[in-house]
Coordinates of C-alpha atoms and ligand atoms in Angstrom, one line a residue:
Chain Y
X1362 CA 18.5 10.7 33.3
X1363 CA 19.9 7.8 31.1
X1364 CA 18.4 7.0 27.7
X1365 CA 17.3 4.3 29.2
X1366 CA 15.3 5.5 31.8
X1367 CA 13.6 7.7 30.5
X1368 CA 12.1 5.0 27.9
X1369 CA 11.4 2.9 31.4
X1370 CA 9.1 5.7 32.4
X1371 CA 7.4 5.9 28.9
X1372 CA 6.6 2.5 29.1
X1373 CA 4.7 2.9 32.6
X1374 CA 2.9 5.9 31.1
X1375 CA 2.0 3.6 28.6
X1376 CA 0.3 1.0 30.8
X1377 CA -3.6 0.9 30.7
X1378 CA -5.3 1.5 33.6
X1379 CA -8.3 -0.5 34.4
X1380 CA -10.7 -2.4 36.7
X1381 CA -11.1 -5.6 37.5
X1382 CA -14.0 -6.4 36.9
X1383 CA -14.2 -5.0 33.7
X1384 CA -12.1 -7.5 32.3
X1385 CA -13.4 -10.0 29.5
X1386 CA -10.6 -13.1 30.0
X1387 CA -11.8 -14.3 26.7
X1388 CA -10.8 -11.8 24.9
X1389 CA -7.5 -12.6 24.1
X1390 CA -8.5 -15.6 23.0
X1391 CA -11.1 -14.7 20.7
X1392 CA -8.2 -12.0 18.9
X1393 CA -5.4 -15.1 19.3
X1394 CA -8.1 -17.1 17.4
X1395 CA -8.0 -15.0 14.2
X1396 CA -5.6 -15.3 11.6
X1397 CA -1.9 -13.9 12.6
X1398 CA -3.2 -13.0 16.6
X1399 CA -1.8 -16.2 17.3
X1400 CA 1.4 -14.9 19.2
X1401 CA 0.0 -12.5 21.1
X1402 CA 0.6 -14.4 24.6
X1403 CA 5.0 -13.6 23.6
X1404 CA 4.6 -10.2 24.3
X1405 CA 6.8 -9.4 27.1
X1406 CA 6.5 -5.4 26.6
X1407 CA 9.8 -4.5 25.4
X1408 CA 8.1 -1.1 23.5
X1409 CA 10.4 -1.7 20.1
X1410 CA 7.0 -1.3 18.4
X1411 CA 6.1 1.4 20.0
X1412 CA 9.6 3.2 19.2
X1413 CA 9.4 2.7 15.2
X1414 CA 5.7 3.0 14.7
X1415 CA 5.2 6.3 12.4
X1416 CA 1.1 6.9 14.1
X1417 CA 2.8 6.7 18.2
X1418 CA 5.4 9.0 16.5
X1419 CA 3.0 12.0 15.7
X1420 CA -0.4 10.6 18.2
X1421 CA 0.3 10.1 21.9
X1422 CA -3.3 8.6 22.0
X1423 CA -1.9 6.0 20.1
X1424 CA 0.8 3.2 21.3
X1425 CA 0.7 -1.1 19.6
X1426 CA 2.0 -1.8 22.7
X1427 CA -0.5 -0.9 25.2
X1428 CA -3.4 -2.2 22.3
X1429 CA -1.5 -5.5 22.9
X1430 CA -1.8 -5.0 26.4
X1431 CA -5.0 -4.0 26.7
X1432 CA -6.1 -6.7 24.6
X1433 CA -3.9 -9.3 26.8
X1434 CA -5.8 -7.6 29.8
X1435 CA -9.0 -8.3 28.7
X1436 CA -10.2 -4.8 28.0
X1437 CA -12.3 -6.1 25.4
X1438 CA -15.2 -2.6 25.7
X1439 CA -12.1 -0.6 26.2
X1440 CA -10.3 -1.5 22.9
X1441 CA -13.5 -2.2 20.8
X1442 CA -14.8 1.0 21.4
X1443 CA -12.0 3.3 20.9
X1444 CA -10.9 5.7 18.3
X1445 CA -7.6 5.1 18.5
X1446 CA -7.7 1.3 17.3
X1447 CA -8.4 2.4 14.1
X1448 CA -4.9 4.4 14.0
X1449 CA -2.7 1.7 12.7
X1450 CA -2.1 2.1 9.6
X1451 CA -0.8 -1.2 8.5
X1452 CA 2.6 -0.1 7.9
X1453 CA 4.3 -3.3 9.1
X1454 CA 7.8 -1.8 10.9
X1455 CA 6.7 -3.0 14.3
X1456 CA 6.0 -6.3 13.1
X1457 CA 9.9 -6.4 11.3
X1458 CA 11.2 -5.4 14.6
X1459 CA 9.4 -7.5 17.5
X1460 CA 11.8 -9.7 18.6
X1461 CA 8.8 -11.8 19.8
X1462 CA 7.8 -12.0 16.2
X1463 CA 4.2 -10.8 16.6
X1464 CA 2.3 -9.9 14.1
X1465 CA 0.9 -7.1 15.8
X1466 CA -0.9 -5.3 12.6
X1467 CA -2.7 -8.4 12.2
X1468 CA -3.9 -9.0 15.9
X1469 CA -4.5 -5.1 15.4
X1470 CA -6.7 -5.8 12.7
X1471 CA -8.1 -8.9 14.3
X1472 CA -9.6 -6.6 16.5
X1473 CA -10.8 -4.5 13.9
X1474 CA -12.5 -6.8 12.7
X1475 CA -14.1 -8.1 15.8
X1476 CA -15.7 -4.7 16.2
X1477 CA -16.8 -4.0 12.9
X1478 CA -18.6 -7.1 13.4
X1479 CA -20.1 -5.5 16.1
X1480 CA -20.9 -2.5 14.3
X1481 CA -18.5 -0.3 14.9
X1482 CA -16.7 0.4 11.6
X1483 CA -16.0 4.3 11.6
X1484 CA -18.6 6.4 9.1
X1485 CA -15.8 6.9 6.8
X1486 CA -14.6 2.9 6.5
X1487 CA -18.3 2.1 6.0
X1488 CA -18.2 4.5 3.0
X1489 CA -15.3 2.9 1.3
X1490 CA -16.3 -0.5 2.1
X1491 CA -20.3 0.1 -0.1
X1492 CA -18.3 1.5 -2.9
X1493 CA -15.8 -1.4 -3.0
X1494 CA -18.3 -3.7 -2.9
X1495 CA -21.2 -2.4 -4.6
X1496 CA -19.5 -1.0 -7.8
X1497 CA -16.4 -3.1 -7.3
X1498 CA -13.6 0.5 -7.0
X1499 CA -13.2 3.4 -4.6
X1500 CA -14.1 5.6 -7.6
X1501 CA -16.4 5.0 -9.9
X1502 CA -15.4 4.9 -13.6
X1503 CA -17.9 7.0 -15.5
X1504 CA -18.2 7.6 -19.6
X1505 CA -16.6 10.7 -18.7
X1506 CA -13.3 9.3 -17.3
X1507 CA -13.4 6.6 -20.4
X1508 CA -13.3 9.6 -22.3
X1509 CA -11.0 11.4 -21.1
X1510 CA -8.6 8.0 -20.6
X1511 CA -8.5 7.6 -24.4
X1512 CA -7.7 10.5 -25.0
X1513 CA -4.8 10.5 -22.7
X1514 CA -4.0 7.0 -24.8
X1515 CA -4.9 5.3 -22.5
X1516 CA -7.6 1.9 -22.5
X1517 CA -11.0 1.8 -21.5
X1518 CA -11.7 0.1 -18.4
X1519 CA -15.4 -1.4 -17.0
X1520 CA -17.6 1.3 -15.8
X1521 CA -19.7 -1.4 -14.2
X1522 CA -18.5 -4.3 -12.3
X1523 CA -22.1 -6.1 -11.9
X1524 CA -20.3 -8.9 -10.7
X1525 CA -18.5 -8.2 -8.1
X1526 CA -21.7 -6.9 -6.0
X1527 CA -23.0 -10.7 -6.7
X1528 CA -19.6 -12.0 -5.2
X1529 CA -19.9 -9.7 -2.1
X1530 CA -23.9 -9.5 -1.1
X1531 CA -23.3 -11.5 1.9
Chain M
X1057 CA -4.2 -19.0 -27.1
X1058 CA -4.6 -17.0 -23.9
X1059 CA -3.5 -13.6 -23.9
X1060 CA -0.4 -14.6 -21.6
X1061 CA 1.0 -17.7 -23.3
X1062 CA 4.7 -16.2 -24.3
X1063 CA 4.7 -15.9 -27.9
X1064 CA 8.6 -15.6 -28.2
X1065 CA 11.0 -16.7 -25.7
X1066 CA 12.0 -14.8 -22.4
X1067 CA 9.2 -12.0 -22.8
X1068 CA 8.1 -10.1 -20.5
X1069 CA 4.3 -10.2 -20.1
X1070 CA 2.1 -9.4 -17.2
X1071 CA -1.4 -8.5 -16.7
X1072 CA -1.5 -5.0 -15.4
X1073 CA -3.1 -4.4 -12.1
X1074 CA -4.4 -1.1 -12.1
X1075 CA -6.6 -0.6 -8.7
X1076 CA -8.6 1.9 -7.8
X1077 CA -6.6 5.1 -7.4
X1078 CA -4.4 4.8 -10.3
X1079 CA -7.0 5.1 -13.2
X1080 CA -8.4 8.4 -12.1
X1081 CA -6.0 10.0 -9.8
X1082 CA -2.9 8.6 -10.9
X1083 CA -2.9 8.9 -14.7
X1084 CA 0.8 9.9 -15.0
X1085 CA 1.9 7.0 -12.8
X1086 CA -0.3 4.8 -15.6
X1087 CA 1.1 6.5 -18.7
X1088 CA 4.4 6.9 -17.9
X1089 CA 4.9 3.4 -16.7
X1090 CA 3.2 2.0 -19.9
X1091 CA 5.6 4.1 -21.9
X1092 CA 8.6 3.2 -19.9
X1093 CA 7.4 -0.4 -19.8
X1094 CA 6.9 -0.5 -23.4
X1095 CA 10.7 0.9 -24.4
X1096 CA 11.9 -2.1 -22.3
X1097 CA 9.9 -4.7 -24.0
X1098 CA 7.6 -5.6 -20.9
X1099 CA 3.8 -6.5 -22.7
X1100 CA 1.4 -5.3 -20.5
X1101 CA -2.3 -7.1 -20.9
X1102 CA -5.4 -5.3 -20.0
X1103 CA -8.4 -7.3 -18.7
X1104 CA -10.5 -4.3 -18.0
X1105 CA -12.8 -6.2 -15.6
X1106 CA -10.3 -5.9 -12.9
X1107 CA -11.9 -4.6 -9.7
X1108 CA -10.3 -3.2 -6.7
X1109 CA -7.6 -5.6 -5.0
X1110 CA -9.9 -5.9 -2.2
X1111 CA -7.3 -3.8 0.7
X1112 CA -9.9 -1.2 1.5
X1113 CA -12.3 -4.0 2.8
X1114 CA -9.4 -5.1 5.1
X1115 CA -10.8 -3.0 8.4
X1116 CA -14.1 -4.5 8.1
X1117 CA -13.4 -8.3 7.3
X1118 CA -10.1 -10.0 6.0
X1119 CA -12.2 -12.6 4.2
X1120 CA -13.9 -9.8 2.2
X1121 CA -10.4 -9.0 1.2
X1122 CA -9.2 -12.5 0.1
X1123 CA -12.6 -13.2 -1.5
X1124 CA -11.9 -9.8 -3.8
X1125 CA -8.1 -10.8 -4.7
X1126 CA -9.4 -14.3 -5.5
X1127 CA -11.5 -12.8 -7.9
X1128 CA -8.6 -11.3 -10.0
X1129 CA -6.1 -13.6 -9.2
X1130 CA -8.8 -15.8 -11.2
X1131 CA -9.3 -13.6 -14.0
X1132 CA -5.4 -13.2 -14.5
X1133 CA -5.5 -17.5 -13.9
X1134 CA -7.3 -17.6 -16.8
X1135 CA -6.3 -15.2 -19.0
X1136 CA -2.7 -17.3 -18.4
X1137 CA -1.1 -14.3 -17.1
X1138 CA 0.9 -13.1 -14.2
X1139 CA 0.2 -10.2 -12.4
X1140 CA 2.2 -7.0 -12.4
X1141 CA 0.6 -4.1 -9.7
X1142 CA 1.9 -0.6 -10.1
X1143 CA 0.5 0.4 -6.9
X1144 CA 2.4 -1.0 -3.8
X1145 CA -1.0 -1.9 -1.3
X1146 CA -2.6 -4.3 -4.4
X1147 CA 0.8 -5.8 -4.5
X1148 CA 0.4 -6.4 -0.9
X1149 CA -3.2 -7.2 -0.8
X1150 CA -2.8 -9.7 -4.1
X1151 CA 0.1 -11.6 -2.6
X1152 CA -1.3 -12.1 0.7
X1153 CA -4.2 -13.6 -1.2
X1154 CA -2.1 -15.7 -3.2
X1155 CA 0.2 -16.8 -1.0
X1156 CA -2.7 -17.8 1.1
X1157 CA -4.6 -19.7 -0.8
X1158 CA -1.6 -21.3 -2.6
X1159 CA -0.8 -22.9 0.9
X1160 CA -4.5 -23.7 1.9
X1161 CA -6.5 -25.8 0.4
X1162 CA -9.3 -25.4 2.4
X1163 CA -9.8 -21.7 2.2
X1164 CA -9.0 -21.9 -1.5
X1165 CA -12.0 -24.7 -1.6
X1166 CA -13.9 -21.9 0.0
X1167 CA -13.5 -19.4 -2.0
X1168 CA -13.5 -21.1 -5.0
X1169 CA -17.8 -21.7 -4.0
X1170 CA -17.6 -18.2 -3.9
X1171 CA -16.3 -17.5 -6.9
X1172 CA -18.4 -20.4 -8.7
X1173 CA -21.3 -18.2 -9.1
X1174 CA -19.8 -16.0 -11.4
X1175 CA -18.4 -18.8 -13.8
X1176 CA -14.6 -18.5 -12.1
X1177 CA -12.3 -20.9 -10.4
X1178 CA -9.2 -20.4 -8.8
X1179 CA -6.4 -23.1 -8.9
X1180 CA -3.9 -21.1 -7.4
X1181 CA -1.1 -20.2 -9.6
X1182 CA -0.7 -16.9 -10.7
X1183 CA 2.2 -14.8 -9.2
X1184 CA 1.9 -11.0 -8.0
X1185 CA 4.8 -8.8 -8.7
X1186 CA 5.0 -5.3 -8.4
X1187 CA 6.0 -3.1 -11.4
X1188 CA 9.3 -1.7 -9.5
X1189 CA 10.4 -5.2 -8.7
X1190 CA 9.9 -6.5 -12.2
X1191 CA 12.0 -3.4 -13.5
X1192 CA 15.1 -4.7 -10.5
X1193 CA 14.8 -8.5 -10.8
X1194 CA 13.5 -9.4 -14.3
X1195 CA 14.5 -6.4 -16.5
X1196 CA 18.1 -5.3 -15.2
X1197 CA 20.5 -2.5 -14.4
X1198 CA 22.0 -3.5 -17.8
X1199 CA 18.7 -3.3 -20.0
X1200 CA 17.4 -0.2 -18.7
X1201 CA 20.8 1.5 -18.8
X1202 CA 20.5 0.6 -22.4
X1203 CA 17.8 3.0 -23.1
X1204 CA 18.8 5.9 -21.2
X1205 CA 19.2 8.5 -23.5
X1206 CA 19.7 11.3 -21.2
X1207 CA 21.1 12.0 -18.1
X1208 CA 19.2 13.3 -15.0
X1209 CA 22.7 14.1 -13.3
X1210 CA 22.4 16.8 -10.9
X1211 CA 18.9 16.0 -9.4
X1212 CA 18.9 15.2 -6.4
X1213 CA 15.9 13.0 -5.8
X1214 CA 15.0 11.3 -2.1
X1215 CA 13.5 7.6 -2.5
X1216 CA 10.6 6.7 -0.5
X1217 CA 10.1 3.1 -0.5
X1218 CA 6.2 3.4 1.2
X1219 CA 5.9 0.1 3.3
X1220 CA 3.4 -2.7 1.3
X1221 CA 6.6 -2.8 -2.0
X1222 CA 8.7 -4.2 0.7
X1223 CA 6.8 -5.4 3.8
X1224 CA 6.2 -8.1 5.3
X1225 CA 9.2 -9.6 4.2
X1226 CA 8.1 -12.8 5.3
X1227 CA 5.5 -12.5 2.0
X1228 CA 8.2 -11.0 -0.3
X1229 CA 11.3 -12.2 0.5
X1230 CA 13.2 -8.6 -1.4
X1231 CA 15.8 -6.3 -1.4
X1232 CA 16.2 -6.0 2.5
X1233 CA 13.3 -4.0 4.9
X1234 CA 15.6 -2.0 7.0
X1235 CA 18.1 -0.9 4.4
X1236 CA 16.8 -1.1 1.1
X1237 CA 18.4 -0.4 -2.1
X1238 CA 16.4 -0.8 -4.8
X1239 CA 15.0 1.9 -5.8
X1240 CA 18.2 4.0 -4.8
X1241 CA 19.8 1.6 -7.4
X1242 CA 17.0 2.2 -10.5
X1243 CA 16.9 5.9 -9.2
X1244 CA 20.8 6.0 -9.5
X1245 CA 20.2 4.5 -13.2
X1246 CA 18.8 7.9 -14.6
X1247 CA 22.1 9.8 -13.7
X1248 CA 19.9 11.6 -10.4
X1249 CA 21.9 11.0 -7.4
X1250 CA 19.4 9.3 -4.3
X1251 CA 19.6 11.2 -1.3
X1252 CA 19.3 9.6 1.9
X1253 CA 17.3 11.3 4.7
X1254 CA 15.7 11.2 7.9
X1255 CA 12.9 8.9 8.1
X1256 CA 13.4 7.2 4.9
X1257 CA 11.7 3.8 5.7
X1258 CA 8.6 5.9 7.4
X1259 CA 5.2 5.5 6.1
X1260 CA 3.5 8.1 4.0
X1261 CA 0.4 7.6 6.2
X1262 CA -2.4 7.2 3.6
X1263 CA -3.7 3.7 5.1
X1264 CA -5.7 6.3 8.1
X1265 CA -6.6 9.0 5.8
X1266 CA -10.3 8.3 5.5
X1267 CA -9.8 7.3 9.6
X1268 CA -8.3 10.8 10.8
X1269 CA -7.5 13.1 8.1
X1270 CA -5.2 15.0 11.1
X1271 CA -3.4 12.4 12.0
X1272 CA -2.6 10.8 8.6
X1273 CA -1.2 13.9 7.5
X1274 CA 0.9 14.6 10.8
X1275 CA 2.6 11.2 8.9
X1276 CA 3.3 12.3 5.7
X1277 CA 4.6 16.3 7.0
X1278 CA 7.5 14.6 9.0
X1279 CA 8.8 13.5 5.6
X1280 CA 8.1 16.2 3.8
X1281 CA 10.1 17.7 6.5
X1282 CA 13.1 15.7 6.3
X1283 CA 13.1 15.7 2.2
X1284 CA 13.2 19.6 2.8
X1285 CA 16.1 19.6 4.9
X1286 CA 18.1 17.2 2.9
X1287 CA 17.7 19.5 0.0
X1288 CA 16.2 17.1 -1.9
X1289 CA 14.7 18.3 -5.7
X1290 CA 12.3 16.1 -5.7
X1291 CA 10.7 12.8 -3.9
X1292 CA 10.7 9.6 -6.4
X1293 CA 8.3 6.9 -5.4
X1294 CA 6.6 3.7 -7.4
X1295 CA 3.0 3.7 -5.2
X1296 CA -0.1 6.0 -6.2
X1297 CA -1.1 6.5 -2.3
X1298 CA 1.8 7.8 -1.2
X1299 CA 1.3 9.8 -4.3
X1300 CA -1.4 11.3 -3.1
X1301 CA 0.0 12.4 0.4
X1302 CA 3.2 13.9 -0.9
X1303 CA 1.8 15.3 -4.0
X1304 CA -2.2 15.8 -4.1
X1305 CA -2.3 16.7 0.0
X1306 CA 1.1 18.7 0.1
X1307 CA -0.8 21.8 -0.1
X1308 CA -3.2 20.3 2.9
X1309 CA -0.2 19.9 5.1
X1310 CA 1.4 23.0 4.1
X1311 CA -1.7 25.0 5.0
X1312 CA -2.8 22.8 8.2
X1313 CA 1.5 23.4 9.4
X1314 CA 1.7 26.3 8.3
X1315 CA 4.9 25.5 6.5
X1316 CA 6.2 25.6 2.9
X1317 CA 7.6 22.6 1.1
X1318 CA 6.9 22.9 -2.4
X1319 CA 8.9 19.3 -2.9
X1320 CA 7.9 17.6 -6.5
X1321 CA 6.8 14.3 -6.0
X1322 CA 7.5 11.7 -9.4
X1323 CA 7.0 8.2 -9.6
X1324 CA 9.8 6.4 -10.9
X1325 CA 8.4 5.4 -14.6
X1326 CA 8.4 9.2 -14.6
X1327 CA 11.6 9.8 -13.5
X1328 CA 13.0 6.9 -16.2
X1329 CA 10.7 8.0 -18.5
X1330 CA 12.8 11.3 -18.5
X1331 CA 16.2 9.9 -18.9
X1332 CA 14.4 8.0 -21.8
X1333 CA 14.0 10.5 -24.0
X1334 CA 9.9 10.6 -22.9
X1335 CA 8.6 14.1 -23.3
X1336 CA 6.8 15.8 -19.8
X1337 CA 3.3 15.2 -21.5
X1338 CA 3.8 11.3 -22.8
X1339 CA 4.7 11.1 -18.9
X1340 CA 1.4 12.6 -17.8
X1341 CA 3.4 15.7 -15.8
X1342 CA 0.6 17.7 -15.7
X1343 CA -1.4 15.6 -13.6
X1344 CA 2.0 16.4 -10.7
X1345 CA 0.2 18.7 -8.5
X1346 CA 3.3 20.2 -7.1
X1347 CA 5.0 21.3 -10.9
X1348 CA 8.6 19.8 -11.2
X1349 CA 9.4 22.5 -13.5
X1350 CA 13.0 23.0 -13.1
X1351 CA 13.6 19.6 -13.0
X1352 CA 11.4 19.4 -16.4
X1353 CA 13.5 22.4 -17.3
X1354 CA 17.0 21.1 -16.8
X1355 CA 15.9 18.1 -18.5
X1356 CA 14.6 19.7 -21.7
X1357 CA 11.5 17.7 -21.1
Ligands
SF4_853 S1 7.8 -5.3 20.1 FE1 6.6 -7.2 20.3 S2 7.2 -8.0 22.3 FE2 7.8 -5.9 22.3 S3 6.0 -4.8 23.1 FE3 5.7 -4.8 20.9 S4 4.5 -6.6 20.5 FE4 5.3 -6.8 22.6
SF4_854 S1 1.7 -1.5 11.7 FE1 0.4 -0.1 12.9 S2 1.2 -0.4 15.0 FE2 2.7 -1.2 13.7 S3 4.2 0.5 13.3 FE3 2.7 0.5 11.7 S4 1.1 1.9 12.3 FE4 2.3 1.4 14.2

């Protein structure tokens, strides 16, 4: 089997499947709405995203290219609800090498977005995202890590961030 | 006079960006680029109210991300200063802000009611440049080599670039995405020779850590991997994430593989910090979790 081929058949493997009347038609209008998912409609399944993504490389759950298709599709339950949407992890090489020039981390997030909305950010995001926004850092810095900064030589830095939880509280 | 107005000509000064990891998990990527910063006459400003850049909030709401950027892109505003980020997703997160709300009014105007209840305002003009980039562009190949004091020749170290230093390009408009030299080039500076490898654009895989722990370190073994087979003594890399897959979670992915790499992982202040004459505590080496010690030993370091 040519090269070729072969990467033929991946991309059919990689082709949701679906019903028809599970489809939301709106939904790729609602991602294309959001900042950067305005290409989305270009997509003409070529797969070079798929081929230099690091997460596809090492997860076969996980493929840009059928997220974009799937989103094209109007698989809106589908995509919101799945694990593997949360896989991408922003690294950008797909969106050097479209030759549609998608951003497809962004429609990627778009979507993220849309479902966090929705209530579906993972146990673990919502942890990082209190922290960030309640004390301002991941990690807190305590009296003990001041401490143990100047001693390194290093400078103090704010153990409380009071204003950033006033900035955030939606 | 604001902390950033130059007080002689053609100085260096930035406000350093710190984040969130770098403080407590990454003290010798901190140290040694303060040292190494300091040698080549870059000022760094601390304003310790600083929060996080706002790129963990990404996954939940953009806006929430912009809105926390805006906030210390207005601190550094008025402070007068620029903004130098050691760590590579601030740098990201901080231009995309800036960028952003250099170009739109609007959202600025948003923001900016934000930011109005805590006293700040955002006009828009500070610029975001990553510590790395300062040390290529602004500093110089001939500077730097001026203070090398000894040589790292016979290291062999393997650059990994991480993605948010270079991409999008579109943002950054540097060194080029799918064959940088850069850091090769300051890595080269030392007298270590940059080995190229398999995989050497590939992410480290630290942006799905808290998503899927199994996954996210599938990511950063295949370049463990590949450093390994290129006989590489150690990895050199200028992000504190990435840090913490190759160096803090080497011994996860060693024991989840089953597999042996036992690759040193040092930023680059550390590794010019060396040929610097810095000694391996100034350069915070014991915070390394995997011990570079016969690199430290055929340094004399
Ligand atoms: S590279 Fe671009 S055009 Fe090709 S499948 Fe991926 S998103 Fe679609
Ligand atoms: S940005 Fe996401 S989808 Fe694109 S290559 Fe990276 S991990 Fe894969």
């Amino acid at each position: 089997m040519t090269a070729e081929k072969s990467s033929d058949a991946q991309a059919a493997d990689d082709e949701p499947e679906f019903n028809v009347a599970d489809l939301d038609l709106g939904f790729a209008e609602e991602v294309a709405a959001k900042p950067g998912g305005e290409y989305i409609r270009r997509c003409y399944s070529c797969g070079m995203c798929v081929a230099g993504c690091p997460v596809a490389e090492v997860e076969p759950r996980y493929s840009p290219r059928r997220l974009i298709r799937m989103i094209l599709l109007g698989l809106r339950a589908e995509v919101l609800q799945s694990d593997f949407l949360w896989l991408c992890c922003n690294c950008y090489t797909c969106m050097e090498r479209c030759p549609q020039a998608i951003r497809i981390p962004d429609i990627i997030r778009a979507a993220k977005n849309i479902a966090a909305a929705e209530g579906r950010l993972p146990a673990n995001l919502k942890t990082v995202s209190a922290s960030v926004t309640k004390i301002g850092r991941l990690y807190e810095i305590e009296e003990f890590d001041n401490k143990k900064r100047v001693k390194a030589g290093l400078p103090e830095l704010q153990t409380k961030l009071e204003d950033v939880e006033r900035l955030m509280r939606k | 006079m604001s902390a950033c107005e130059p007080k002689t000509d053609k100085k260096l000064r930035y406000a350093l960006f710190l984040g969130c990891n770098i403080p407590v998990r990454a003290t010798n990527y901190e140290l040694s680029a303060r040292k190494v910063a300091e040698a080549l006459g870059i000022e760094f400003v601390d304003i310790p109210d600083f929060s996080c850049c706002g790129y963990p909030l990404a996954d939940e709401d953009r806006n929430e991300t912009l809105l926390m950027s805006a906030r210390n892109l207005a601190l550094a505003e008025k402070a007068g200063c620029d903004i130098c980020a050691l760590c590579s997703a601030c740098t990201g997160a901080l231009t995309e802000a800036a960028h952003y709300l250099h170009e739109d009014e609007a959202a600025r105007a948003r923001v900016n009611d934000r930011l109005a209840a805590l006293g700040l305002k955002y006009s828009g003009k500070t610029r975001v440049v990553h510590f790395a980039r300062v040390l290529a562009q602004e500093v110089g190949a001939e500077a730097i080599r001026a203070k090398i004091v000894k040589s790292l020749n016979g290291i062999r170290v393997a650059p990994h670039y991480g993605c948010h230093y270079l991409k999008p390009s579109g943002l950054y408009g540097f060194d080029n995405v799918e064959d940088p030299k850069t850091l090769d080039q300051l890595i080269a500076l030392t007298g270590a020779e940059p080995v190229d490898y398999h995989g050497k654009l590939r992410c480290c895989g630290g942006g799905i850590l808290a998503v899927d722990e199994g996954v996210a370190l599938s990511v950063t073994r295949g370049k463990l991997e590949s450093v390994k087979k290129a006989q590489a003594d150690a990895i050199g890399l200028v992000c504190p994430f990435c840090g913490i897959m190759y160096d803090t979670n080497q011994k996860k992915v060693e024991s989840r593989f089953d597999r042996e790499f036992g690759v040193p992982v040092l930023f680059l202040s550390q590794l010019l910090g060396l040929a610097m004459g810095f000694g391996a505590d100034e350069l915070g080496m014991k915070v390394n979790r995997v011990k570079p010690k016969e690199i430290l030993a055929k340094v004399g370091a």
